[in-house]
Tab-separated table of C-alpha atoms and ligand atoms in Angstrom:
chain	number	residue	atom	x	y	z
N	1	MET	CA	-34.753	191.837	153.632
N	2	SER	CA	-31.370	190.284	152.270
N	3	ALA	CA	-28.106	191.413	153.858
N	4	ALA	CA	-27.532	194.137	150.638
N	5	THR	CA	-31.328	195.205	150.405
N	6	GLY	CA	-30.949	196.135	154.165
N	7	ALA	CA	-27.545	197.430	154.365
N	8	VAL	CA	-28.369	200.044	151.281
N	9	THR	CA	-31.733	200.534	152.321
N	10	ASP	CA	-30.391	200.886	156.268
N	11	ALA	CA	-27.809	203.755	154.643
N	12	LEU	CA	-30.361	205.260	152.729
N	13	ARG	CA	-32.949	205.660	155.743
N	14	ASP	CA	-30.518	206.955	157.811
N	15	LEU	CA	-30.079	209.912	155.694
N	16	HIS	CA	-33.849	210.062	155.731
N	17	ALA	CA	-34.442	210.099	159.375
N	18	ARG	CA	-31.453	212.469	159.954
N	19	PHE	CA	-32.965	214.864	157.345
N	20	ALA	CA	-36.564	214.783	156.963
N	21	GLY	CA	-36.449	217.455	160.070
N	22	VAL	CA	-34.776	219.999	158.411
N	23	ASP	CA	-36.991	222.742	157.152
N	24	GLU	CA	-34.794	225.342	155.948
N	25	GLY	CA	-34.953	226.934	151.813
N	26	GLU	CA	-38.059	227.995	149.700
N	27	LEU	CA	-40.349	226.541	147.760
N	28	ALA	CA	-39.612	227.488	143.771
N	29	ASP	CA	-42.263	230.059	143.367
N	30	TYR	CA	-41.602	231.711	140.157
N	31	ILE	CA	-43.804	228.918	138.451
N	32	PRO	CA	-46.897	228.955	140.222
N	33	GLN	CA	-47.723	225.494	140.579
N	34	LEU	CA	-44.378	224.525	141.664
N	35	ALA	CA	-45.258	226.636	144.633
N	36	LEU	CA	-48.336	223.711	145.466
N	37	ALA	CA	-45.509	221.219	145.771
N	38	ASP	CA	-45.866	219.333	149.873
N	39	PRO	CA	-42.760	221.018	151.657
N	40	GLY	CA	-42.036	218.286	153.858
N	41	ALA	CA	-41.757	215.797	150.727
N	42	PHE	CA	-38.449	213.759	151.120
N	43	GLY	CA	-37.768	210.477	149.130
N	44	LEU	CA	-34.371	208.911	148.063
N	45	ALA	CA	-33.026	206.296	145.314
N	46	LEU	CA	-30.074	204.765	144.421
N	47	ILE	CA	-29.732	201.967	140.990
N	48	SER	CA	-26.591	200.053	141.206
N	49	MET	CA	-25.443	199.207	138.087
N	50	ASP	CA	-26.470	195.715	138.155
N	51	GLY	CA	-29.737	197.233	138.362
N	52	HIS	CA	-30.641	196.905	142.269
N	53	ARG	CA	-33.011	199.186	143.073
N	54	TYR	CA	-33.091	201.086	146.815
N	55	SER	CA	-35.099	203.519	148.101
N	56	THR	CA	-36.614	205.220	150.700
N	57	GLY	CA	-39.400	207.959	151.854
N	58	ASP	CA	-41.540	209.811	149.193
N	59	ALA	CA	-38.888	208.076	146.059
N	60	ASP	CA	-42.271	207.111	144.177
N	61	VAL	CA	-44.203	210.749	144.406
N	62	PRO	CA	-44.375	212.230	141.120
N	63	PHE	CA	-42.952	216.084	140.214
N	64	THR	CA	-41.741	217.666	137.040
N	65	VAL	CA	-38.115	217.149	136.236
N	66	GLN	CA	-37.207	220.991	135.559
N	67	SER	CA	-33.278	221.172	134.623
N	68	VAL	CA	-32.463	217.922	136.135
N	69	SER	CA	-33.962	217.230	131.966
N	70	LYS	CA	-30.797	219.217	130.939
N	71	PRO	CA	-27.986	217.059	131.131
N	72	PHE	CA	-29.838	214.319	129.394
N	73	VAL	CA	-31.264	216.339	126.589
N	74	TYR	CA	-27.441	217.453	126.272
N	75	ALA	CA	-26.771	213.828	126.269
N	76	LEU	CA	-29.412	213.581	122.915
N	77	ALA	CA	-28.261	216.639	120.889
N	78	LEU	CA	-24.265	214.718	121.524
N	79	SER	CA	-25.852	211.723	120.286
N	80	VAL	CA	-27.168	212.703	117.220
N	81	LEU	CA	-24.888	216.078	116.274
N	82	GLY	CA	-21.299	215.183	118.028
N	83	LEU	CA	-19.426	217.029	120.527
N	84	GLU	CA	-18.092	219.452	117.871
N	85	GLU	CA	-20.861	220.395	116.319
N	86	VAL	CA	-22.735	221.103	119.875
N	87	SER	CA	-20.092	222.618	120.899
N	88	ARG	CA	-20.065	225.288	118.489
N	89	TRP	CA	-23.263	226.259	119.606
N	90	VAL	CA	-23.139	225.579	123.352
N	91	ASN	CA	-19.499	225.911	125.259
N	92	ALA	CA	-18.574	223.807	128.497
N	93	GLU	CA	-17.484	226.532	130.854
N	94	PRO	CA	-18.537	226.660	134.205
N	95	SER	CA	-20.628	230.270	134.590
N	96	GLY	CA	-20.575	230.616	137.842
N	97	GLU	CA	-23.602	231.987	137.565
N	98	ALA	CA	-27.579	231.655	138.640
N	99	PHE	CA	-28.734	229.393	136.763
N	100	ASN	CA	-31.180	231.677	134.616
N	101	ALA	CA	-28.683	233.971	134.190
N	102	ILE	CA	-27.312	236.009	130.944
N	103	SER	CA	-24.484	233.238	130.430
N	104	LEU	CA	-23.297	234.614	126.616
N	105	GLU	CA	-19.247	234.552	125.863
N	106	ARG	CA	-18.489	238.324	124.935
N	107	VAL	CA	-17.853	237.850	121.225
N	108	THR	CA	-20.303	234.562	119.953
N	109	GLY	CA	-23.102	235.341	122.725
N	110	ARG	CA	-22.469	231.198	122.667
N	111	PRO	CA	-23.970	230.111	126.225
N	112	ALA	CA	-21.346	229.314	128.756
N	113	ASN	CA	-23.104	225.697	128.787
N	114	ALA	CA	-25.709	223.661	128.418
N	115	MET	CA	-26.707	223.141	132.405
N	116	VAL	CA	-27.617	226.718	132.494
N	117	ASN	CA	-31.058	227.712	131.245
N	118	ALA	CA	-29.599	229.605	128.432
N	119	GLY	CA	-27.390	227.049	127.291
N	120	ALA	CA	-30.253	224.245	127.781
N	121	ILE	CA	-32.836	226.204	125.455
N	122	VAL	CA	-30.145	226.488	122.746
N	123	THR	CA	-29.229	222.019	123.212
N	124	THR	CA	-33.421	221.987	123.001
N	125	ALA	CA	-33.304	223.599	120.209
N	126	LEU	CA	-30.758	221.371	118.544
N	127	ILE	CA	-32.663	218.526	118.839
N	128	PRO	CA	-33.706	217.717	114.985
N	129	ASP	CA	-37.124	218.198	114.010
N	130	THR	CA	-39.199	216.457	111.242
N	131	PRO	CA	-42.648	215.688	110.669
N	132	ALA	CA	-42.079	211.924	111.289
N	133	SER	CA	-39.849	212.708	114.380
N	134	PRO	CA	-40.822	216.114	115.987
N	135	ARG	CA	-38.316	217.865	118.399
N	136	PHE	CA	-40.415	217.110	121.589
N	137	GLY	CA	-41.434	213.524	120.767
N	138	ARG	CA	-37.508	212.193	120.289
N	139	ILE	CA	-36.908	214.375	123.795
N	140	LEU	CA	-39.510	212.286	125.315
N	141	ASP	CA	-38.388	208.984	124.457
N	142	CYS	CA	-35.039	209.760	125.120
N	143	LEU	CA	-36.126	211.021	128.745
N	144	SER	CA	-38.397	207.810	128.865
N	145	ARG	CA	-35.376	205.800	127.684
N	146	PHE	CA	-33.097	207.232	130.665
N	147	ALA	CA	-35.647	206.552	133.336
N	148	GLY	CA	-36.563	202.547	131.649
N	149	ARG	CA	-40.080	203.686	131.238
N	150	THR	CA	-43.256	205.821	129.698
N	151	LEU	CA	-42.986	209.336	131.320
N	152	ASP	CA	-45.621	211.834	130.410
N	153	VAL	CA	-45.900	215.863	130.660
N	154	ASP	CA	-47.307	217.496	133.737
N	155	GLU	CA	-49.868	219.911	131.823
N	156	GLN	CA	-50.406	222.192	134.456
N	157	VAL	CA	-46.959	222.869	135.506
N	158	TYR	CA	-46.440	223.230	131.769
N	159	ALA	CA	-49.092	225.586	131.541
N	160	SER	CA	-47.732	227.769	134.508
N	161	GLU	CA	-44.325	227.754	132.399
N	162	VAL	CA	-45.508	229.174	129.684
N	163	VAL	CA	-47.626	232.127	131.340
N	164	THR	CA	-44.858	232.843	133.083
N	165	GLY	CA	-41.944	232.186	131.182
N	166	ASP	CA	-40.723	235.854	130.039
N	167	ARG	CA	-37.210	235.466	131.123
N	168	ASN	CA	-36.434	232.530	129.568
N	169	ARG	CA	-38.204	233.319	126.270
N	170	ALA	CA	-36.048	237.218	126.958
N	171	LEU	CA	-32.636	234.541	126.735
N	172	ALA	CA	-33.955	232.580	123.787
N	173	TYR	CA	-34.964	236.042	121.786
N	174	LEU	CA	-31.526	237.395	123.339
N	175	ILE	CA	-29.492	234.726	122.032
N	176	ARG	CA	-31.083	234.656	118.735
N	177	SER	CA	-29.685	238.459	118.408
N	178	THR	CA	-26.172	237.329	118.864
N	179	GLY	CA	-26.640	234.170	116.317
N	180	PRO	CA	-26.846	231.248	118.459
N	181	LEU	CA	-29.338	229.766	118.389
N	182	PRO	CA	-30.905	227.216	115.411
N	183	VAL	CA	-34.309	227.830	115.761
N	184	ASP	CA	-37.349	230.106	116.276
N	185	PRO	CA	-36.883	231.646	119.668
N	186	VAL	CA	-40.875	230.888	120.583
N	187	ALA	CA	-40.561	227.116	119.285
N	188	ALA	CA	-37.315	226.795	121.127
N	189	VAL	CA	-38.479	227.640	124.665
N	190	GLU	CA	-42.171	226.209	123.890
N	191	THR	CA	-39.873	222.631	123.993
N	192	TYR	CA	-37.720	223.879	126.370
N	193	PHE	CA	-41.329	224.433	129.209
N	194	ARG	CA	-42.334	221.013	127.755
N	195	GLN	CA	-38.945	218.900	128.345
N	196	CYS	CA	-38.679	220.638	132.241
N	197	SER	CA	-42.573	219.811	132.923
N	198	VAL	CA	-42.086	215.793	131.630
N	199	ARG	CA	-42.427	213.835	135.081
N	200	VAL	CA	-40.634	212.036	136.818
N	201	THR	CA	-39.898	210.171	140.508
N	202	ALA	CA	-36.765	209.832	142.998
N	203	LEU	CA	-36.754	206.606	141.159
N	204	ASP	CA	-36.722	207.773	138.368
N	205	LEU	CA	-33.967	210.286	137.925
N	206	ALA	CA	-31.972	207.524	139.861
N	207	ALA	CA	-32.350	204.875	136.934
N	208	MET	CA	-31.263	208.252	134.844
N	209	ALA	CA	-28.337	209.336	136.964
N	210	ALA	CA	-27.490	205.440	136.867
N	211	THR	CA	-27.530	205.173	133.063
N	212	LEU	CA	-24.878	207.793	132.639
N	213	ALA	CA	-22.919	206.306	135.367
N	214	ASN	CA	-23.195	202.856	133.575
N	215	GLY	CA	-21.881	204.176	130.737
N	216	GLY	CA	-25.256	204.996	128.572
N	217	VAL	CA	-26.640	201.744	128.896
N	218	ASN	CA	-29.954	201.466	131.407
N	219	PRO	CA	-29.272	198.880	134.174
N	220	LEU	CA	-32.860	198.138	134.832
N	221	THR	CA	-33.301	197.775	131.182
N	222	GLY	CA	-30.462	197.006	129.216
N	223	ASP	CA	-30.814	199.447	126.487
N	224	THR	CA	-28.207	200.842	125.437
N	225	VAL	CA	-29.803	204.911	125.650
N	226	VAL	CA	-25.776	206.501	124.498
N	227	ALA	CA	-22.792	205.602	123.789
N	228	GLU	CA	-20.581	204.926	126.040
N	229	PRO	CA	-18.274	208.533	125.305
N	230	VAL	CA	-21.811	210.581	124.940
N	231	ALA	CA	-22.421	209.341	128.756
N	232	ALA	CA	-18.920	210.294	129.895
N	233	GLN	CA	-18.883	213.712	128.444
N	234	VAL	CA	-22.319	214.630	130.114
N	235	LEU	CA	-21.153	213.602	133.361
N	236	ALA	CA	-17.803	215.552	132.964
N	237	VAL	CA	-20.422	218.852	132.130
N	238	MET	CA	-22.296	218.083	135.186
N	239	ALA	CA	-19.387	217.896	137.206
N	240	THR	CA	-18.139	221.252	136.598
N	241	CYS	CA	-21.603	223.091	135.623
N	242	GLY	CA	-24.448	220.933	137.049
N	243	MET	CA	-24.751	222.749	140.011
N	244	TYR	CA	-24.822	226.446	138.976
N	245	ASP	CA	-22.851	228.802	140.746
N	246	SER	CA	-22.092	225.927	143.178
N	247	SER	CA	-20.550	223.726	141.242
N	248	GLY	CA	-17.379	224.546	142.671
N	249	ASP	CA	-17.937	224.120	146.077
N	250	TRP	CA	-20.139	220.951	145.533
N	251	LEU	CA	-17.118	219.455	143.549
N	252	LEU	CA	-14.736	220.327	146.525
N	253	ARG	CA	-16.549	219.066	149.219
N	254	VAL	CA	-19.285	216.201	147.287
N	255	GLY	CA	-16.976	215.279	144.451
N	256	LEU	CA	-19.924	213.410	142.185
N	257	PRO	CA	-21.250	214.902	139.164
N	258	ALA	CA	-24.946	216.200	140.082
N	259	LYS	CA	-27.455	217.721	138.680
N	260	SER	CA	-30.315	219.837	140.675
N	261	GLY	CA	-33.450	221.860	139.371
N	262	VAL	CA	-36.208	223.764	140.992
N	263	SER	CA	-38.733	221.565	141.639
N	264	GLY	CA	-36.706	219.925	144.465
N	265	GLY	CA	-35.020	216.949	142.056
N	266	LEU	CA	-31.187	215.816	142.670
N	267	ILE	CA	-29.413	213.334	140.592
N	268	ALA	CA	-25.976	212.618	141.643
N	269	ALA	CA	-23.928	209.689	139.701
N	270	GLY	CA	-21.122	207.907	140.391
N	271	PRO	CA	-19.532	205.854	137.155
N	272	ALA	CA	-19.400	202.897	137.236
N	273	ARG	CA	-20.382	202.410	140.484
N	274	PHE	CA	-24.062	203.987	141.290
N	275	GLY	CA	-27.209	206.113	140.118
N	276	LEU	CA	-28.771	208.169	143.334
N	277	ALA	CA	-31.294	210.705	143.429
N	278	THR	CA	-33.563	212.847	145.865
N	279	TYR	CA	-36.630	214.867	145.960
N	280	SER	CA	-37.205	217.539	147.963
N	281	PRO	CA	-38.691	220.721	146.960
N	282	LEU	CA	-37.163	222.992	149.766
N	283	LEU	CA	-34.948	224.737	147.807
N	284	ASP	CA	-31.306	227.029	149.151
N	285	ARG	CA	-30.133	230.099	147.218
N	286	THR	CA	-28.666	228.097	144.633
N	287	GLY	CA	-31.714	226.580	143.641
N	288	THR	CA	-30.808	223.470	145.048
N	289	SER	CA	-32.805	221.374	147.340
N	290	VAL	CA	-31.451	221.389	150.930
N	291	ARG	CA	-32.418	218.479	152.131
N	292	GLY	CA	-31.350	216.385	148.754
N	293	HIS	CA	-27.519	218.156	149.025
N	294	ARG	CA	-27.277	217.577	152.561
N	295	ALA	CA	-28.106	213.820	152.346
N	296	ILE	CA	-26.076	213.122	149.113
N	297	GLY	CA	-23.105	215.250	150.712
N	298	THR	CA	-23.448	212.987	154.021
N	299	LEU	CA	-23.667	209.827	151.540
N	300	SER	CA	-20.720	210.865	149.725
N	301	GLN	CA	-18.111	211.207	153.085
N	302	ARG	CA	-19.620	208.362	154.530
N	303	LEU	CA	-18.990	206.309	151.968
N	304	GLY	CA	-15.696	208.034	150.361
N	305	LEU	CA	-17.577	208.959	147.128
N	306	HIS	CA	-15.857	211.775	146.368
N	307	LEU	CA	-14.534	211.141	142.204
N	308	MET	CA	-10.879	212.737	143.436
N	309	HIS	CA	-10.712	209.885	146.600
N	310	ASN	CA	-7.942	207.919	146.283
N	311	PRO	CA	-9.183	204.366	147.332
N	312	ALA	CA	-6.864	201.930	148.613
N	313	LEU	CA	-5.916	200.355	145.261
N	314	ALA	CA	-8.335	196.919	143.337
N	315	ALA	CA	-7.060	193.397	144.533
N	316	SER	CA	-3.806	192.766	143.564
N	317	THR	CA	-3.618	192.300	139.909
N	318	VAL	CA	-0.396	190.089	139.765
N	319	THR	CA	-0.947	187.335	142.104
N	320	LEU	CA	1.993	185.023	140.639
N	321	VAL	CA	6.065	185.833	139.644
N	322	THR	CA	8.453	183.401	139.050
N	323	THR	CA	9.989	181.296	136.878
N	324	ALA	CA	9.007	178.115	135.843
N	325	ASP	CA	11.545	175.853	137.206
N	326	ASP	CA	9.593	177.173	140.294
N	327	LEU	CA	6.590	175.575	139.455
N	328	PRO	CA	4.993	172.503	140.905
N	329	SER	CA	4.942	170.978	137.262
N	330	ALA	CA	8.649	171.451	136.392
N	331	PRO	CA	11.227	168.914	136.109
N	332	THR	CA	13.935	167.325	138.234
N	333	GLY	CA	16.621	166.510	136.129
N	334	GLU	CA	19.638	169.705	136.127
N	335	ARG	CA	19.838	169.994	132.313
N	336	GLU	CA	16.076	171.013	132.039
N	337	ARG	CA	15.767	172.803	135.244
N	338	ALA	CA	18.556	175.189	133.500
N	339	ARG	CA	16.072	175.609	130.855
N	340	TYR	CA	12.958	176.117	133.063
N	341	GLU	CA	14.877	179.279	134.632
N	342	ARG	CA	15.452	180.919	131.952
N	343	VAL	CA	11.500	181.186	131.342
N	344	ALA	CA	9.721	183.860	133.419
N	345	VAL	CA	5.771	183.235	134.891
N	346	VAL	CA	3.342	185.778	135.333
N	347	ALA	CA	-0.044	185.428	136.835
N	348	ALA	CA	-2.991	187.926	137.310
N	349	GLN	CA	-6.047	188.097	138.361
N	350	GLY	CA	-9.452	190.403	138.516
N	351	ALA	CA	-10.476	192.959	135.672
N	352	LEU	CA	-7.239	194.222	133.084
N	353	ASP	CA	-7.597	197.985	132.989
N	354	PHE	CA	-4.649	200.410	132.012
N	355	THR	CA	-3.752	200.204	135.722
N	356	ALA	CA	-3.785	196.644	135.750
N	357	ALA	CA	-1.905	196.376	132.453
N	358	GLU	CA	0.580	198.291	133.521
N	359	ARG	CA	1.374	196.428	136.581
N	360	VAL	CA	1.569	192.855	134.605
N	361	LEU	CA	4.319	194.130	132.655
N	362	PHE	CA	6.426	195.523	134.955
N	363	ALA	CA	6.165	192.548	136.612
N	364	LEU	CA	7.181	190.244	133.382
N	365	ASP	CA	9.645	192.650	132.622
N	366	GLU	CA	11.077	192.586	136.355
N	367	GLN	CA	10.900	189.252	136.155
N	368	ARG	CA	13.027	188.406	133.518
N	369	PRO	CA	16.112	186.785	134.202
N	370	GLN	CA	19.377	188.049	132.177
N	371	ASP	CA	19.202	185.087	129.959
N	372	THR	CA	15.269	184.522	129.363
N	373	VAL	CA	14.037	182.182	126.472
N	374	GLY	CA	10.734	182.925	127.239
N	375	VAL	CA	8.083	184.660	129.378
N	376	VAL	CA	4.758	182.889	130.055
N	377	LEU	CA	1.580	184.876	130.791
N	378	ASP	CA	-1.183	182.810	133.107
N	379	LEU	CA	-4.636	184.995	132.737
N	380	LEU	CA	-6.771	182.118	133.724
N	381	ARG	CA	-7.973	183.962	136.459
N	382	VAL	CA	-8.755	186.963	134.776
N	383	THR	CA	-12.602	187.755	134.571
N	384	ASP	CA	-12.331	190.755	131.799
N	385	ILE	CA	-10.169	192.481	129.599
N	386	GLY	CA	-10.420	195.902	128.199
N	387	THR	CA	-9.702	197.117	124.923
N	388	VAL	CA	-6.265	199.385	126.759
N	389	ALA	CA	-5.396	196.551	128.203
N	390	ARG	CA	-5.482	194.080	125.328
N	391	ALA	CA	-3.714	196.599	123.328
N	392	MET	CA	-1.335	197.090	125.972
N	393	LEU	CA	-0.307	193.542	126.588
N	394	ARG	CA	-0.312	192.738	123.337
N	395	SER	CA	2.210	195.152	122.457
N	396	GLY	CA	4.639	194.247	125.264
N	397	LEU	CA	4.049	190.666	124.571
N	398	ALA	CA	4.869	191.489	120.616
N	399	ARG	CA	7.973	193.291	121.885
N	400	LEU	CA	9.554	190.592	123.923
N	401	THR	CA	9.171	188.401	120.756
N	402	ALA	CA	10.586	190.989	118.354
N	403	ASP	CA	13.684	190.523	120.568
N	404	GLY	CA	13.894	186.654	120.292
N	405	ARG	CA	11.855	185.251	122.924
N	406	ARG	CA	8.535	182.977	123.538
N	407	ALA	CA	5.725	185.044	124.562
N	408	ALA	CA	3.025	182.130	125.244
N	409	VAL	CA	-0.233	183.000	127.304
N	410	ALA	CA	-2.387	180.296	129.285
N	411	ASP	CA	-5.488	182.020	127.688
N	412	PRO	CA	-8.133	179.358	126.546
N	413	ASP	CA	-10.293	182.049	124.829
N	414	GLY	CA	-7.832	183.748	122.811
N	415	ARG	CA	-8.844	187.046	124.844
N	416	LEU	CA	-5.435	188.719	123.684
N	417	ARG	CA	-6.046	187.816	120.113
N	418	GLU	CA	-7.143	189.919	116.986
N	419	PRO	CA	-9.627	188.608	114.293
N	420	GLY	CA	-6.985	188.127	111.844
N	421	GLY	CA	-4.403	188.528	113.922
N	422	GLY	CA	-2.098	185.942	112.451
N	423	ALA	CA	1.398	186.240	113.250
N	424	ALA	CA	1.312	189.175	116.047
N	425	ASP	CA	-0.938	187.200	117.774
N	426	PRO	CA	0.815	185.497	121.308
N	427	ARG	CA	0.300	181.911	121.775
N	428	CYS	CA	-2.601	181.221	123.319
N	429	PHE	CA	-2.898	177.722	125.101
N	430	ALA	CA	-5.382	175.946	127.597
N	431	THR	CA	-3.671	175.913	130.565
N	432	ARG	CA	-0.360	176.983	132.316
N	433	GLU	CA	1.757	173.723	131.547
N	434	GLU	CA	0.783	173.599	128.099
N	435	ALA	CA	2.203	177.348	127.844
N	436	VAL	CA	5.180	176.981	130.070
N	437	ALA	CA	5.819	173.700	127.550
N	438	TRP	CA	5.513	175.771	124.824
N	439	CYS	CA	8.167	178.015	125.484
N	440	THR	CA	11.190	175.740	127.377
N	441	ALA	CA	10.929	173.058	124.477
N	442	GLU	CA	14.396	172.408	123.497
N	443	GLN	CA	14.325	174.392	120.038
N	444	ALA	CA	13.557	177.333	122.671
N	445	GLY	CA	17.367	177.268	123.898
O	501	LIG	N1	-38.214	225.418	134.074
O	501	LIG	C1	-37.144	226.518	135.459
O	501	LIG	C2	-36.868	227.145	134.329
O	501	LIG	O1	-36.388	227.424	132.947
O	501	LIG	C3	-36.123	225.022	135.405
O	501	LIG	C4	-35.068	225.943	136.002
O	501	LIG	C5	-34.308	224.549	137.044
O	501	LIG	O2	-34.853	223.558	137.004
O	501	LIG	O3	-33.286	225.302	137.841
O	501	LIG	O4	-36.868	228.213	134.808
């Protein structure tokens, strides 16, 4: 076993060993088939943004997705209709109520959010239904793409839900009576039952969570399942509403967007970090897996995964702040050195985002001597420049140029340039020396 596989799998195994003996909680029995689950089943799985899979225990055991389907069908609705349209039908406010509560807004009748049953039924009903592309086919295809493999329906659980689903039917009729249900309540609920009966494993759920964490791109298949803004919107609603009436407490203590389901599945997503899933069917009074809750809570604490946790700042962005006369390549002649003294040089490294770009621009400002003639920004060791950072650096450099200074970038691939940017583009050079030479050239003084 390699070092990484060993370390991550050990962490999962440790959680498994620690909580496998917990036998608190009850099997869901309002859907009779769910009461047949093995109360001892316990699986954990984690998938990284690079698609590395780690698991332990019953991570391959199939069970029905139940409410863990809700964020993914919400994602599909957002992809098809956009946030504004979806929000006309279903709100995004934590209800503080149980999963099957009558959480409807007073005047509009709009469900509180898409994570409680009322909102999920509406979300399902929003998915277009055409002869060429039936509603449930679209949903199954979407869930499969999130999981990275073709999923199917557990027909026995489906039949069991149909027999005992009167509360969900009642909810659908109630919503319909006040307005916001775009289709026939019977059709909406039947599709919702099928969606809840889709069979998954903990590893599937980890892949689904990892896809949301990875900005909508499945890290196993490379498939762009939903656009990045949609993935972010879904994670936001999971963070505030995903754990029903314990959502606030979960965000406080565990600090990760999550979703639980009554069959014992639980997912948590670390944005840009990992997808995590557990399966253990003994549930607490809010309908959340007891062992899953404890395992994910413990992992979050141990590894410092809480979203609001203030991690040590990423490795320093700015690696050099100086003037060109201090560089080894500087000339020795006094007159030339005087010119070199008036050129600021800042080098950066790593991936540049908003925070990193602010640091780079601040360093450029700080370092500028009074009679600066130019600045050199060395991006040779920068691995990635985000859209926001790019715009910030471009406008920072453009401001200097407008001020009559020379601005040169050591960036052979011209990553700060824009297609058709023309005169507004910063001057890019293959090496730092060339950039310095251009900035310090006689005519610049
Ligand atoms: N099919 C279940 C229901 O609607 C899902 C509930 C859940 O997983 O929380 O009652």
